[in-house]
Amino acid sequence: MKARHAQSEVDCRTDLDQDHVQDQTASVEVGRASRPQGDASPPLREVAGTTASASWLLTGQSHENASTQSVTIKHDRFSVGRHQENDLCINNQSVSGKHAEFVFSGGEIYVRDLGSTNGTLLNGHMLRTLTKLRDGDILHFGGAMFTLQCRMGRVPSQTVATSTTEEAIAQVQFSKLITKPAIEPFYQPIVRMSDDVRVGYEVLSRSRLVGLETPAKMFRIAAQRTSEAELSTVCRSEALRSLPKLGSAMEYYLNTHPKEIGKPELLASLTQLREQFPGYSCVLEVHESAIASIDDLRELRRGLTDLQMGLAYDDFGSGQARLAELAEVPPDVVKFDIKLIRSLDTASSNRLATLEALVRMVTDLGVIPLAEGVETQSVAEICQQVGFLYAQGFLFGKPAPAAHWISSSDSASTTSR
């Protein structure tokens, strides 16, 4: 579920029905909004506010680094745009100064684009006219995405041109990614450095859906929908479906998302996986930035032990080396971040001495040190010299579908060094 390595070519065919999304110009003309023609032209007499029993909310980010928030559409004409005088100000260069507006008529809510540079999309389709909305609709104002929610009985500079077509398609297809599911697991080998024997695979997720091909794209859309944990669970489940073909002699490294750590749903999903695949050795990877509480980490470790699963700390040293957690709750494997491994063949003696000390500390705790991102023979030799026991990287194999690895012996060297 990470995008740090370059990928093998992925078939980018889409299952999206192209009759529903059509490019009509070279920019973002994506067809008419998917609404019956009768909905598009309401009476022009507009009434103030919502009906007495319902309120409407827009949920999204007012700027790129903002937390997700909900704004109630309170006025009979509710404007959206980049300028401060709008009812909803979106600080995004793809949004026009006065981009779109919502109006109420006959107890219904409608939206129209106000001649914006990048257009307003509704569920992936370009708005042409005043269009009626429904609960759960997805709106794009340029590149800014918001969802529309109906709550019953509750009252709660220059525009930069950009293409939002792919973003809109990704939004439309995300539910298919989860429910179909349309995730294709790729496996990258992990080898024992002493003899180049392949001992396991990290499982990485890919997709054939347009706009959702990589983990970064998948989880960006998932974050907008607060569905990161759900997507992470589906990725692990799909990862294990190919295990009977790959064999039970390997260890399979499964990724987590930071939103899952400390939540009971994580262990519940892993329990279900263990019941489905009882004979396979699995190691759960936890990124160091996700570790907020040692108590949560201890509880996760106990749960994994009960399930006969291993624990790995991923990207160790990418930010701060979490030495307290390493000592308090030792994992089975520590994966040293690629930043510590890259260009070791030109590293200073001080850098090599520091890395060797960290590797020795990990080994003294009875934990296996693993070097990530090993791409050259010279770096591999240095990794072995400083004490790494396992390694992973392009030198030993790029991520590939299960069929690629089935054709080779699990016990053979991935490459001759």
GROMACS .gro file of C-alpha atoms in nm:
model
  417
    1MET     CA    1   0.000   0.000   0.000
    2LYS     CA    2   0.289   0.229  -0.051
    3ALA     CA    3   0.410   0.412  -0.357
    4ARG     CA    4   0.778   0.453  -0.277
    5HIS     CA    5   0.899   0.209  -0.545
    6ALA     CA    6   0.862   0.252  -0.917
    7GLN     CA    7   0.607   0.009  -1.054
    8SER     CA    8   0.601  -0.254  -1.320
    9GLU     CA    9   0.369  -0.161  -1.601
   10VAL     CA   10   0.007  -0.195  -1.495
   11ASP     CA   11  -0.275  -0.258  -1.738
   12CYS     CA   12  -0.472   0.065  -1.711
   13ARG     CA   13  -0.789  -0.057  -1.881
   14THR     CA   14  -1.096   0.071  -1.705
   15ASP     CA   15  -1.420  -0.103  -1.620
   16LEU     CA   16  -1.598   0.234  -1.626
   17ASP     CA   17  -1.886   0.248  -1.871
   18GLN     CA   18  -1.757   0.500  -2.121
   19ASP     CA   19  -2.115   0.582  -2.225
   20HIS     CA   20  -2.149   0.765  -1.894
   21VAL     CA   21  -1.827   0.970  -1.909
   22GLN     CA   22  -1.723   1.117  -2.241
   23ASP     CA   23  -1.452   1.368  -2.324
   24GLN     CA   24  -1.607   1.636  -2.545
   25THR     CA   25  -1.317   1.885  -2.551
   26ALA     CA   26  -0.947   1.876  -2.477
   27SER     CA   27  -1.001   1.997  -2.120
   28VAL     CA   28  -1.270   1.888  -1.875
   29GLU     CA   29  -1.586   1.846  -2.085
   30VAL     CA   30  -1.722   1.524  -1.941
   31GLY     CA   31  -2.081   1.510  -2.063
   32ARG     CA   32  -2.408   1.616  -1.905
   33ALA     CA   33  -2.485   1.569  -1.539
   34SER     CA   34  -2.659   1.237  -1.479
   35ARG     CA   35  -3.004   1.377  -1.403
   36PRO     CA   36  -3.342   1.334  -1.576
   37GLN     CA   37  -3.415   1.622  -1.808
   38GLY     CA   38  -3.721   1.712  -1.603
   39ASP     CA   39  -3.501   1.787  -1.302
   40ALA     CA   40  -3.287   2.043  -1.476
   41SER     CA   41  -3.529   2.337  -1.499
   42PRO     CA   42  -3.712   2.407  -1.175
   43PRO     CA   43  -3.940   2.708  -1.129
   44LEU     CA   44  -3.732   3.021  -1.084
   45ARG     CA   45  -3.924   3.123  -0.772
   46GLU     CA   46  -3.673   3.045  -0.500
   47VAL     CA   47  -3.765   2.999  -0.133
   48ALA     CA   48  -3.541   3.083   0.157
   49GLY     CA   49  -3.361   2.803   0.335
   50THR     CA   50  -3.432   2.429   0.340
   51THR     CA   51  -3.754   2.253   0.424
   52ALA     CA   52  -3.851   2.242   0.790
   53SER     CA   53  -3.751   1.876   0.825
   54ALA     CA   54  -3.416   1.875   0.645
   55SER     CA   55  -3.086   2.059   0.626
   56TRP     CA   56  -2.813   2.022   0.366
   57LEU     CA   57  -2.440   2.008   0.438
   58LEU     CA   58  -2.129   2.024   0.221
   59THR     CA   59  -1.838   1.818   0.352
   60GLY     CA   60  -1.483   1.866   0.229
   61GLN     CA   61  -1.162   2.066   0.271
   62SER     CA   62  -1.158   2.446   0.241
   63HIS     CA   63  -0.788   2.427   0.149
   64GLU     CA   64  -0.542   2.148   0.073
   65ASN     CA   65  -0.402   2.098   0.424
   66ALA     CA   66  -0.724   2.168   0.614
   67SER     CA   67  -0.910   1.905   0.810
   68THR     CA   68  -1.239   1.783   0.666
   69GLN     CA   69  -1.530   2.001   0.775
   70SER     CA   70  -1.903   2.028   0.715
   71VAL     CA   71  -2.078   2.355   0.622
   72THR     CA   72  -2.454   2.400   0.632
   73ILE     CA   73  -2.613   2.548   0.319
   74LYS     CA   74  -2.826   2.808   0.494
   75HIS     CA   75  -2.925   3.069   0.234
   76ASP     CA   76  -3.160   3.064  -0.063
   77ARG     CA   77  -2.856   3.152  -0.276
   78PHE     CA   78  -2.542   2.992  -0.131
   79SER     CA   79  -2.227   3.082  -0.321
   80VAL     CA   80  -1.902   2.886  -0.351
   81GLY     CA   81  -1.571   3.021  -0.477
   82ARG     CA   82  -1.220   3.136  -0.398
   83HIS     CA   83  -1.308   3.494  -0.301
   84GLN     CA   84  -1.373   3.574   0.062
   85GLU     CA   85  -1.724   3.711   0.005
   86ASN     CA   86  -1.858   3.364  -0.086
   87ASP     CA   87  -2.063   3.171   0.168
   88LEU     CA   88  -1.809   2.889   0.127
   89CYS     CA   89  -1.458   3.015   0.051
   90ILE     CA   90  -1.231   2.747  -0.098
   91ASN     CA   91  -0.863   2.842  -0.103
   92ASN     CA   92  -0.770   2.637  -0.408
   93GLN     CA   93  -0.615   2.778  -0.726
   94SER     CA   94  -0.832   2.554  -0.945
   95VAL     CA   95  -1.145   2.721  -0.801
   96SER     CA   96  -1.271   3.041  -0.961
   97GLY     CA   97  -1.340   3.356  -0.761
   98LYS     CA   98  -1.717   3.302  -0.787
   99HIS     CA   99  -1.744   2.941  -0.895
  100ALA     CA  100  -2.095   2.800  -0.833
  101GLU     CA  101  -2.410   2.854  -0.630
  102PHE     CA  102  -2.682   2.651  -0.463
  103VAL     CA  103  -3.047   2.757  -0.475
  104PHE     CA  104  -3.364   2.619  -0.316
  105SER     CA  105  -3.696   2.584  -0.494
  106GLY     CA  106  -4.008   2.399  -0.390
  107GLY     CA  107  -3.828   2.229  -0.103
  108GLU     CA  108  -3.557   2.094  -0.337
  109ILE     CA  109  -3.189   2.196  -0.365
  110TYR     CA  110  -3.021   2.278  -0.696
  111VAL     CA  111  -2.670   2.376  -0.808
  112ARG     CA  112  -2.538   2.568  -1.107
  113ASP     CA  113  -2.195   2.664  -1.231
  114LEU     CA  114  -2.129   3.038  -1.263
  115GLY     CA  115  -1.906   3.025  -1.569
  116SER     CA  116  -1.601   2.901  -1.378
  117THR     CA  117  -1.271   2.832  -1.553
  118ASN     CA  118  -1.250   2.463  -1.460
  119GLY     CA  119  -1.617   2.382  -1.430
  120THR     CA  120  -1.836   2.214  -1.169
  121LEU     CA  121  -1.873   1.837  -1.185
  122LEU     CA  122  -2.156   1.637  -1.033
  123ASN     CA  123  -2.076   1.269  -0.979
  124GLY     CA  124  -1.811   1.296  -1.249
  125HIS     CA  125  -2.024   1.480  -1.505
  126MET     CA  126  -1.993   1.843  -1.611
  127LEU     CA  127  -2.283   2.067  -1.514
  128ARG     CA  128  -2.455   2.242  -1.806
  129THR     CA  129  -2.769   2.377  -1.642
  130LEU     CA  130  -2.932   2.432  -1.305
  131THR     CA  131  -2.947   2.076  -1.171
  132LYS     CA  132  -3.133   1.915  -0.880
  133LEU     CA  133  -2.921   1.744  -0.615
  134ARG     CA  134  -2.965   1.437  -0.399
  135ASP     CA  135  -2.821   1.315  -0.071
  136GLY     CA  136  -2.475   1.163  -0.122
  137ASP     CA  137  -2.393   1.351  -0.443
  138ILE     CA  138  -2.024   1.427  -0.508
  139LEU     CA  139  -1.939   1.774  -0.634
  140HIS     CA  140  -1.610   1.901  -0.774
  141PHE     CA  141  -1.551   2.276  -0.786
  142GLY     CA  142  -1.243   2.266  -1.008
  143GLY     CA  143  -1.014   2.027  -0.821
  144ALA     CA  144  -1.186   2.064  -0.481
  145MET     CA  145  -1.418   1.779  -0.389
  146PHE     CA  146  -1.717   1.803  -0.156
  147THR     CA  147  -1.994   1.559  -0.072
  148LEU     CA  148  -2.354   1.665  -0.014
  149GLN     CA  149  -2.545   1.528   0.283
  150CYS     CA  150  -2.907   1.568   0.386
  151ARG     CA  151  -2.969   1.571   0.759
  152MET     CA  152  -3.331   1.513   0.855
  153GLY     CA  153  -3.455   1.710   1.152
  154ARG     CA  154  -3.116   1.879   1.218
  155VAL     CA  155  -2.985   2.224   1.149
  156PRO     CA  156  -2.627   2.214   1.164
  157SER     CA  157  -0.553   3.587  -0.767
  158GLN     CA  158  -0.588   3.427  -1.115
  159THR     CA  159  -0.760   3.096  -1.157
  160VAL     CA  160  -0.520   2.821  -1.270
  161ALA     CA  161  -0.661   2.588  -1.537
  162THR     CA  162  -0.651   2.220  -1.447
  163SER     CA  163  -0.803   1.896  -1.570
  164THR     CA  164  -1.042   1.730  -1.325
  165THR     CA  165  -1.155   1.449  -1.552
  166GLU     CA  166  -0.936   1.180  -1.397
  167GLU     CA  167  -1.024   1.293  -1.046
  168ALA     CA  168  -1.394   1.272  -1.125
  169ILE     CA  169  -1.361   0.926  -1.278
  170ALA     CA  170  -1.165   0.808  -0.974
  171GLN     CA  171  -1.442   0.930  -0.745
  172VAL     CA  172  -1.707   0.748  -0.946
  173GLN     CA  173  -1.505   0.426  -0.948
  174PHE     CA  174  -1.395   0.422  -0.585
  175SER     CA  175  -1.696   0.222  -0.465
  176LYS     CA  176  -1.614  -0.038  -0.728
  177LEU     CA  177  -1.259  -0.057  -0.590
  178ILE     CA  178  -1.402  -0.150  -0.248
  179THR     CA  179  -1.704  -0.363  -0.335
  180LYS     CA  180  -1.593  -0.553  -0.643
  181PRO     CA  181  -1.311  -0.542  -0.534
  182ALA     CA  182  -1.081  -0.432  -0.815
  183ILE     CA  183  -0.749  -0.448  -0.631
  184GLU     CA  184  -0.460  -0.643  -0.780
  185PRO     CA  185  -0.188  -0.746  -0.533
  186PHE     CA  186   0.175  -0.712  -0.639
  187TYR     CA  187   0.449  -0.898  -0.452
  188GLN     CA  188   0.804  -0.777  -0.393
  189PRO     CA  189   1.056  -1.035  -0.267
  190ILE     CA  190   1.246  -1.015   0.060
  191VAL     CA  191   1.574  -1.207   0.070
  192ARG     CA  192   1.814  -1.336   0.333
  193MET     CA  193   2.143  -1.160   0.271
  194SER     CA  194   2.373  -1.443   0.375
  195ASP     CA  195   2.268  -1.670   0.086
  196ASP     CA  196   2.025  -1.466  -0.132
  197VAL     CA  197   1.741  -1.705  -0.052
  198ARG     CA  198   1.395  -1.554  -0.088
  199VAL     CA  199   1.220  -1.570   0.249
  200GLY     CA  200   0.908  -1.363   0.190
  201TYR     CA  201   0.721  -1.096   0.001
  202GLU     CA  202   0.584  -0.756   0.084
  203VAL     CA  203   0.237  -0.726  -0.066
  204LEU     CA  204   0.166  -0.397  -0.247
  205SER     CA  205  -0.168  -0.299  -0.398
  206ARG     CA  206  -0.242  -0.187  -0.752
  207SER     CA  207  -0.564  -0.135  -0.949
  208ARG     CA  208  -0.677  -0.140  -1.311
  209LEU     CA  209  -0.930   0.138  -1.255
  210VAL     CA  210  -0.851   0.475  -1.413
  211GLY     CA  211  -0.738   0.726  -1.153
  212LEU     CA  212  -0.687   0.455  -0.890
  213GLU     CA  213  -0.389   0.264  -1.030
  214THR     CA  214  -0.148   0.322  -0.742
  215PRO     CA  215  -0.170   0.313  -0.361
  216ALA     CA  216  -0.115   0.689  -0.346
  217LYS     CA  217  -0.413   0.754  -0.574
  218MET     CA  218  -0.634   0.500  -0.396
  219PHE     CA  219  -0.569   0.638  -0.051
  220ARG     CA  220  -0.600   1.001  -0.159
  221ILE     CA  221  -0.959   0.933  -0.265
  222ALA     CA  222  -1.014   0.716   0.044
  223ALA     CA  223  -0.900   1.003   0.266
  224GLN     CA  224  -1.155   1.235   0.108
  225ARG     CA  225  -1.422   0.981   0.201
  226THR     CA  226  -1.271   0.890   0.541
  227SER     CA  227  -1.249   0.530   0.414
  228GLU     CA  228  -0.876   0.467   0.466
  229ALA     CA  229  -0.923   0.183   0.716
  230GLU     CA  230  -1.185   0.015   0.497
  231LEU     CA  231  -0.958   0.029   0.193
  232SER     CA  232  -0.662  -0.100   0.393
  233THR     CA  233  -0.867  -0.398   0.511
  234VAL     CA  234  -0.974  -0.482   0.156
  235CYS     CA  235  -0.613  -0.457   0.032
  236ARG     CA  236  -0.496  -0.713   0.290
  237SER     CA  237  -0.782  -0.946   0.212
  238GLU     CA  238  -0.711  -0.937  -0.161
  239ALA     CA  239  -0.339  -0.979  -0.095
  240LEU     CA  240  -0.392  -1.319   0.062
  241ARG     CA  241  -0.614  -1.462  -0.210
  242SER     CA  242  -0.308  -1.554  -0.420
  243LEU     CA  243  -0.126  -1.724  -0.133
  244PRO     CA  244  -0.234  -2.079  -0.216
  245LYS     CA  245  -0.057  -2.037  -0.551
  246LEU     CA  246   0.257  -1.882  -0.403
  247GLY     CA  247   0.289  -2.142  -0.129
  248SER     CA  248   0.306  -2.147   0.250
  249ALA     CA  249   0.686  -2.148   0.284
  250MET     CA  250   0.710  -1.769   0.255
  251GLU     CA  251   0.638  -1.487   0.498
  252TYR     CA  252   0.386  -1.232   0.370
  253TYR     CA  253   0.429  -0.872   0.485
  254LEU     CA  254   0.094  -0.690   0.500
  255ASN     CA  255   0.059  -0.313   0.530
  256THR     CA  256  -0.158  -0.102   0.758
  257HIS     CA  257  -0.285   0.253   0.746
  258PRO     CA  258  -0.217   0.489   1.039
  259LYS     CA  259  -0.594   0.538   1.088
  260GLU     CA  260  -0.624   0.169   1.184
  261ILE     CA  261  -0.374   0.165   1.470
  262GLY     CA  262  -0.542   0.155   1.809
  263LYS     CA  263  -0.881   0.059   1.662
  264PRO     CA  264  -1.043  -0.278   1.751
  265GLU     CA  265  -1.148  -0.322   1.389
  266LEU     CA  266  -0.786  -0.391   1.290
  267LEU     CA  267  -0.750  -0.704   1.502
  268ALA     CA  268  -1.102  -0.812   1.405
  269SER     CA  269  -1.007  -0.799   1.037
  270LEU     CA  270  -0.682  -0.986   1.103
  271THR     CA  271  -0.870  -1.254   1.297
  272GLN     CA  272  -1.091  -1.307   0.995
  273LEU     CA  273  -0.785  -1.335   0.770
  274ARG     CA  274  -0.628  -1.591   1.002
  275GLU     CA  275  -0.944  -1.801   0.989
  276GLN     CA  276  -0.941  -1.790   0.609
  277PHE     CA  277  -0.567  -1.859   0.573
  278PRO     CA  278  -0.462  -2.059   0.879
  279GLY     CA  279  -0.145  -2.209   0.737
  280TYR     CA  280   0.032  -1.895   0.617
  281SER     CA  281   0.295  -1.686   0.790
  282CYS     CA  282   0.198  -1.319   0.795
  283VAL     CA  283   0.383  -1.013   0.927
  284LEU     CA  284   0.195  -0.689   0.986
  285GLU     CA  285   0.384  -0.372   0.897
  286VAL     CA  286   0.326  -0.059   1.109
  287HIS     CA  287   0.476   0.273   1.001
  288GLU     CA  288   0.662   0.457   1.274
  289SER     CA  289   0.449   0.770   1.224
  290ALA     CA  290   0.138   0.570   1.314
  291ILE     CA  291   0.264   0.484   1.662
  292ALA     CA  292   0.084   0.723   1.893
  293SER     CA  293   0.066   0.510   2.208
  294ILE     CA  294   0.290   0.237   2.346
  295ASP     CA  295  -0.018   0.087   2.514
  296ASP     CA  296  -0.190   0.055   2.174
  297LEU     CA  297   0.126  -0.103   2.037
  298ARG     CA  298   0.141  -0.353   2.323
  299GLU     CA  299  -0.221  -0.449   2.268
  300LEU     CA  300  -0.159  -0.493   1.896
  301ARG     CA  301   0.146  -0.706   1.968
  302ARG     CA  302  -0.051  -0.930   2.206
  303GLY     CA  303  -0.326  -0.971   1.948
  304LEU     CA  304  -0.080  -1.058   1.674
  305THR     CA  305   0.091  -1.314   1.899
  306ASP     CA  306  -0.245  -1.480   1.966
  307LEU     CA  307  -0.305  -1.492   1.590
  308GLN     CA  308   0.046  -1.626   1.527
  309MET     CA  309   0.132  -1.324   1.317
  310GLY     CA  310   0.454  -1.124   1.322
  311LEU     CA  311   0.508  -0.750   1.364
  312ALA     CA  312   0.738  -0.524   1.160
  313TYR     CA  313   0.819  -0.157   1.211
  314ASP     CA  314   0.824  -0.001   0.866
  315ASP     CA  315   1.035   0.289   0.733
  316PHE     CA  316   1.245   0.302   1.048
  317GLY     CA  317   1.440   0.629   1.055
  318SER     CA  318   1.230   0.807   0.790
  319GLY     CA  319   1.138   1.069   1.048
  320GLN     CA  320   1.247   1.005   1.402
  321ALA     CA  321   1.380   0.664   1.501
  322ARG     CA  322   1.122   0.551   1.757
  323LEU     CA  323   1.372   0.398   1.997
  324ALA     CA  324   1.139   0.397   2.299
  325GLU     CA  325   0.880   0.187   2.116
  326LEU     CA  326   1.152  -0.038   1.977
  327ALA     CA  327   1.277  -0.115   2.329
  328GLU     CA  328   0.935  -0.136   2.497
  329VAL     CA  329   0.760  -0.343   2.231
  330PRO     CA  330   1.024  -0.517   2.017
  331PRO     CA  331   0.889  -0.631   1.680
  332ASP     CA  332   1.007  -0.930   1.481
  333VAL     CA  333   1.151  -0.718   1.200
  334VAL     CA  334   1.264  -0.356   1.164
  335LYS     CA  335   1.261  -0.227   0.807
  336PHE     CA  336   1.516   0.053   0.768
  337ASP     CA  337   1.390   0.332   0.546
  338ILE     CA  338   1.525   0.368   0.194
  339LYS     CA  339   1.668   0.711   0.283
  340LEU     CA  340   1.916   0.540   0.516
  341ILE     CA  341   2.013   0.284   0.251
  342ARG     CA  342   2.030   0.487  -0.069
  343SER     CA  343   2.385   0.580  -0.182
  344LEU     CA  344   2.557   0.385   0.096
  345ASP     CA  345   2.839   0.318  -0.148
  346THR     CA  346   2.927   0.690  -0.134
  347ALA     CA  347   2.840   0.748   0.233
  348SER     CA  348   3.079   0.905   0.479
  349SER     CA  349   3.246   0.696   0.747
  350ASN     CA  350   3.035   0.873   1.013
  351ARG     CA  351   2.712   0.781   0.837
  352LEU     CA  352   2.819   0.418   0.802
  353ALA     CA  353   2.921   0.404   1.169
  354THR     CA  354   2.584   0.545   1.278
  355LEU     CA  355   2.392   0.299   1.063
  356GLU     CA  356   2.602   0.009   1.192
  357ALA     CA  357   2.528   0.113   1.551
  358LEU     CA  358   2.153   0.121   1.482
  359VAL     CA  359   2.165  -0.219   1.315
  360ARG     CA  360   2.360  -0.361   1.608
  361MET     CA  361   2.108  -0.219   1.856
  362VAL     CA  362   1.820  -0.382   1.667
  363THR     CA  363   2.003  -0.714   1.648
  364ASP     CA  364   2.084  -0.705   2.022
  365LEU     CA  365   1.707  -0.686   2.089
  366GLY     CA  366   1.661  -1.011   1.897
  367VAL     CA  367   1.499  -0.828   1.605
  368ILE     CA  368   1.578  -0.885   1.237
  369PRO     CA  369   1.713  -0.571   1.062
  370LEU     CA  370   1.593  -0.537   0.702
  371ALA     CA  371   1.735  -0.292   0.446
  372GLU     CA  372   1.474  -0.140   0.214
  373GLY     CA  373   1.546  -0.001  -0.131
  374VAL     CA  374   1.860  -0.200  -0.216
  375GLU     CA  375   1.914  -0.138  -0.585
  376THR     CA  376   2.281  -0.206  -0.658
  377GLN     CA  377   2.534  -0.478  -0.588
  378SER     CA  378   2.770  -0.239  -0.408
  379VAL     CA  379   2.498  -0.118  -0.169
  380ALA     CA  380   2.396  -0.478  -0.100
  381GLU     CA  381   2.751  -0.567  -0.001
  382ILE     CA  382   2.773  -0.271   0.239
  383CYS     CA  383   2.437  -0.364   0.393
  384GLN     CA  384   2.568  -0.711   0.465
  385GLN     CA  385   2.888  -0.568   0.611
  386VAL     CA  386   2.704  -0.340   0.858
  387GLY     CA  387   2.492  -0.632   0.976
  388PHE     CA  388   2.162  -0.639   0.787
  389LEU     CA  389   2.009  -0.988   0.778
  390TYR     CA  390   1.726  -0.926   0.528
  391ALA     CA  391   1.698  -0.695   0.227
  392GLN     CA  392   1.437  -0.576  -0.020
  393GLY     CA  393   1.469  -0.370  -0.336
  394PHE     CA  394   1.496  -0.366  -0.713
  395LEU     CA  395   1.821  -0.565  -0.703
  396PHE     CA  396   1.620  -0.864  -0.583
  397GLY     CA  397   1.303  -0.799  -0.782
  398LYS     CA  398   1.044  -0.534  -0.861
  399PRO     CA  399   0.683  -0.567  -0.742
  400ALA     CA  400   0.496  -0.804  -0.974
  401PRO     CA  401   0.176  -1.011  -0.979
  402ALA     CA  402   0.178  -1.356  -0.820
  403ALA     CA  403   0.204  -1.528  -1.160
  404HIS     CA  404   0.548  -1.376  -1.213
  405TRP     CA  405   0.685  -1.534  -0.895
  406ILE     CA  406   0.506  -1.865  -0.936
  407SER     CA  407   0.715  -1.926  -1.247
  408SER     CA  408   1.034  -1.920  -1.040
  409SER     CA  409   1.140  -2.136  -0.747
  410ASP     CA  410   1.058  -1.988  -0.405
  411SER     CA  411   1.393  -2.101  -0.273
  412ALA     CA  412   1.603  -1.971  -0.563
  413SER     CA  413   1.792  -1.646  -0.569
  414THR     CA  414   1.601  -1.363  -0.737
  415THR     CA  415   1.921  -1.241  -0.896
  416SER     CA  416   2.280  -1.350  -0.912
  417ARG     CA  417   2.502  -1.115  -0.720
   0.00000   0.00000   0.00000
